[in-house]
Coordinates of N, CA and C in Angstrom, one line a residue:
X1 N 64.1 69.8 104.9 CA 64.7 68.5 104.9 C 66.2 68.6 105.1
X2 N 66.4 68.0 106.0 CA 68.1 67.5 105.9 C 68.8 66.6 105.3
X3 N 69.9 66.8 104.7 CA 70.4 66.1 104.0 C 71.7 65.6 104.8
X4 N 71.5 64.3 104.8 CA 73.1 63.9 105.2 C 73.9 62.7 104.7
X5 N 75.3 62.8 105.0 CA 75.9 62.3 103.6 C 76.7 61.5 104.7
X6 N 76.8 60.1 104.6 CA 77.6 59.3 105.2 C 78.4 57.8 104.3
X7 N 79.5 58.6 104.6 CA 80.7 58.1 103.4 C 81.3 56.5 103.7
X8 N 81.7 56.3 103.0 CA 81.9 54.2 103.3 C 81.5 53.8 104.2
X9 N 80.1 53.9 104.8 CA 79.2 53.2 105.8 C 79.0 51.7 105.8
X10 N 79.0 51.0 107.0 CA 78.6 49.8 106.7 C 77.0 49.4 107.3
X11 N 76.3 50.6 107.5 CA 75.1 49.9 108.3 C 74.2 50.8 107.9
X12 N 72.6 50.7 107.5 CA 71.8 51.8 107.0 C 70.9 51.6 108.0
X13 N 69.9 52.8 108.6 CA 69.2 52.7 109.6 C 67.6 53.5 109.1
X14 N 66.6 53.6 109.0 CA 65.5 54.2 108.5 C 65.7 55.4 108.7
X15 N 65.7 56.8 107.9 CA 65.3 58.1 108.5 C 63.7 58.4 108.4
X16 N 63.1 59.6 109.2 CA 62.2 60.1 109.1 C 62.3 61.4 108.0
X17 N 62.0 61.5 107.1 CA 61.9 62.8 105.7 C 63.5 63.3 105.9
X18 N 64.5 62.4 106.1 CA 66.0 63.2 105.6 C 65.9 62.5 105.0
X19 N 67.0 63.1 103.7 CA 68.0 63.0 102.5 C 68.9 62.1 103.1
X20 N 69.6 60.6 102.8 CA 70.7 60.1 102.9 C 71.3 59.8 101.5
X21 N 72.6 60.2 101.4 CA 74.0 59.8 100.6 C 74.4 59.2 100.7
X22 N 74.7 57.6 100.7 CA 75.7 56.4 101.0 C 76.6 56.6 100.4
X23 N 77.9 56.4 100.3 CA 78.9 56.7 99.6 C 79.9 56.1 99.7
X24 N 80.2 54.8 98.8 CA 81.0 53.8 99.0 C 82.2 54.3 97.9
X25 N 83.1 53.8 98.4 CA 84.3 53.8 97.3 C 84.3 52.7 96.1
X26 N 84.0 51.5 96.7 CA 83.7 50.2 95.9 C 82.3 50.0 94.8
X27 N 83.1 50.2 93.4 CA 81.5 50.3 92.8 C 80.9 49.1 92.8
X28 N 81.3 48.0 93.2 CA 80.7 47.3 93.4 C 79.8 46.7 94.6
X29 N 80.3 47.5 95.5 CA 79.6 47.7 96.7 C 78.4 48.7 96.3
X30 N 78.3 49.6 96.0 CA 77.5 50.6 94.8 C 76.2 49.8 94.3
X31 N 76.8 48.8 93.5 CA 75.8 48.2 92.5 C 75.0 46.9 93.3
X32 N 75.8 46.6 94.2 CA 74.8 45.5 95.0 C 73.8 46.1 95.7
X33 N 74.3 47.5 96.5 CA 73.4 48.2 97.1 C 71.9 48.6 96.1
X34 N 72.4 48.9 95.0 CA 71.4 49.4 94.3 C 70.5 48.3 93.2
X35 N 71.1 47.0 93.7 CA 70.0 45.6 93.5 C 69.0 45.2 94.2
X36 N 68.5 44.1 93.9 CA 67.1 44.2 94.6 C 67.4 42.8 95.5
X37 N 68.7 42.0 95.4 CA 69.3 41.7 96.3 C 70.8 41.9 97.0
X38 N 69.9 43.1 98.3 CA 70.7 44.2 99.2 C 71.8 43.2 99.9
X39 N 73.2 43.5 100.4 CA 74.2 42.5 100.9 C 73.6 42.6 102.3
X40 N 73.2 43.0 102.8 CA 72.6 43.5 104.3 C 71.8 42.8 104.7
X41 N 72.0 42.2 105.9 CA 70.8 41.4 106.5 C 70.1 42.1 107.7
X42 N 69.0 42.0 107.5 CA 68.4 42.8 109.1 C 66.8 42.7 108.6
X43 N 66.0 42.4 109.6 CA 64.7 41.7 108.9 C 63.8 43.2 109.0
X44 N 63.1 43.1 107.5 CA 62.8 44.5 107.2 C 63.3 45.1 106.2
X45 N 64.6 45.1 106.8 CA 65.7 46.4 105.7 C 65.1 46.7 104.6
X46 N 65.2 45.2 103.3 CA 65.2 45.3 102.0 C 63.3 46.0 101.9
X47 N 62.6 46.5 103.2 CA 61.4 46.7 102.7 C 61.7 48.5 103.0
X48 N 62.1 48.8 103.7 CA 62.7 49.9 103.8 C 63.7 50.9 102.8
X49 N 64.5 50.2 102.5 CA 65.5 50.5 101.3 C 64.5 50.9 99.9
X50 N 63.9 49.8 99.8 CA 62.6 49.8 98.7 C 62.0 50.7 98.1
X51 N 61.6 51.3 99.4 CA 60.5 52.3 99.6 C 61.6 53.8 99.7
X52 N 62.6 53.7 100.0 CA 63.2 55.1 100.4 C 64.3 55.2 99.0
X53 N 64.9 54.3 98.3 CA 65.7 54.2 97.6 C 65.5 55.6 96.0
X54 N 66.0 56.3 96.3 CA 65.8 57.2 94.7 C 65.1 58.3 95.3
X55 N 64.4 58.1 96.7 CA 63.8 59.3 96.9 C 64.4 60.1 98.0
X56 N 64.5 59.0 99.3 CA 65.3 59.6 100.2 C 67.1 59.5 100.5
X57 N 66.8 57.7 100.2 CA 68.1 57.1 99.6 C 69.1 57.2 98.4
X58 N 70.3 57.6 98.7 CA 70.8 57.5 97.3 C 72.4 56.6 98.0
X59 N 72.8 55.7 96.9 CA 74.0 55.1 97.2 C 74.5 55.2 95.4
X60 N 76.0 56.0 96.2 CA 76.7 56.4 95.0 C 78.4 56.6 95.5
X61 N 78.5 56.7 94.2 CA 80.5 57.1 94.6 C 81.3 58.2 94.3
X62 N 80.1 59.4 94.1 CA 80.4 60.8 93.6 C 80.6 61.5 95.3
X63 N 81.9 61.4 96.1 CA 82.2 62.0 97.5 C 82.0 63.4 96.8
X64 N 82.7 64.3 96.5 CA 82.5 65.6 96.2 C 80.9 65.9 96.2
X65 N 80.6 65.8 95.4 CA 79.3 66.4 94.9 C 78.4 65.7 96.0
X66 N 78.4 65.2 96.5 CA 77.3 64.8 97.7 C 78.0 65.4 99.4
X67 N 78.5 65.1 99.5 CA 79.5 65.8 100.7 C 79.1 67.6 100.3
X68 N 79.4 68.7 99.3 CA 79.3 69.8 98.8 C 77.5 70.2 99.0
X69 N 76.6 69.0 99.0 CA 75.4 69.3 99.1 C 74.9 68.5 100.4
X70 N 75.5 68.2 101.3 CA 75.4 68.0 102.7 C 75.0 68.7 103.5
X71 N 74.3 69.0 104.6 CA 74.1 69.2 105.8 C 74.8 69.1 106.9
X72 N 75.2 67.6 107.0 CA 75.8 66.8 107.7 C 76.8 65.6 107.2
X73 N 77.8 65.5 107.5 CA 78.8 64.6 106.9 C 79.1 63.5 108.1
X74 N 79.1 62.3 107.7 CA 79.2 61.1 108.9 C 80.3 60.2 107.8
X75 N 81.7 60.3 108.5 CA 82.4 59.6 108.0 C 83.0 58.1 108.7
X76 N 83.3 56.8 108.1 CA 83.4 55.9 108.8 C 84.6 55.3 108.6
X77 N 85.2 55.4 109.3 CA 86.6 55.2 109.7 C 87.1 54.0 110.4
X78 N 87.4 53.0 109.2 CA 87.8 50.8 109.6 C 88.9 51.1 110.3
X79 N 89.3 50.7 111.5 CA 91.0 51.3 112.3 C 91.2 49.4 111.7
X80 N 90.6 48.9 111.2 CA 91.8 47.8 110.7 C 93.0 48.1 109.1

């Protein structure tokens, strides 16, 4: 399995059996993510998230420690 870690993302997309790390700075972006009403709209998502959340999904604010256990690092970078 691959694990990859993509840090203040704004968009989540299904993987097939990889590991993802969301990694916001905002815990409150954090905590909405990890409610059962997601800020994200896209028809589907919240059945997706659901089902992947804790196992393949994780959204958290620990950069070190998930970046350090990466595979792959996708960083997202607002030029505003």
């Amino acid at each position: 399995m691959v694990k990859i870690c993509c840090i203040d993302t704004r968009y989540v997309r299904e993987s097939n059996n990889n590991s993802h790390s969301l990694i916001y700075i905002s815990k409150s972006c954090i905590a909405a993510l990890n409610s059962n009403q997601l800020p994200i709209y896209e028809p589907g998502i919240d059945d997706v998230v659901k089902q992947c959340r804790c196992k393949y999904l994780v959204f958290n604010t620990d950069v070190e420690k998930h970046v350090y256990e990466a595979d792959i690092v996708f960083v997202y970078f607002n030029p505003d």
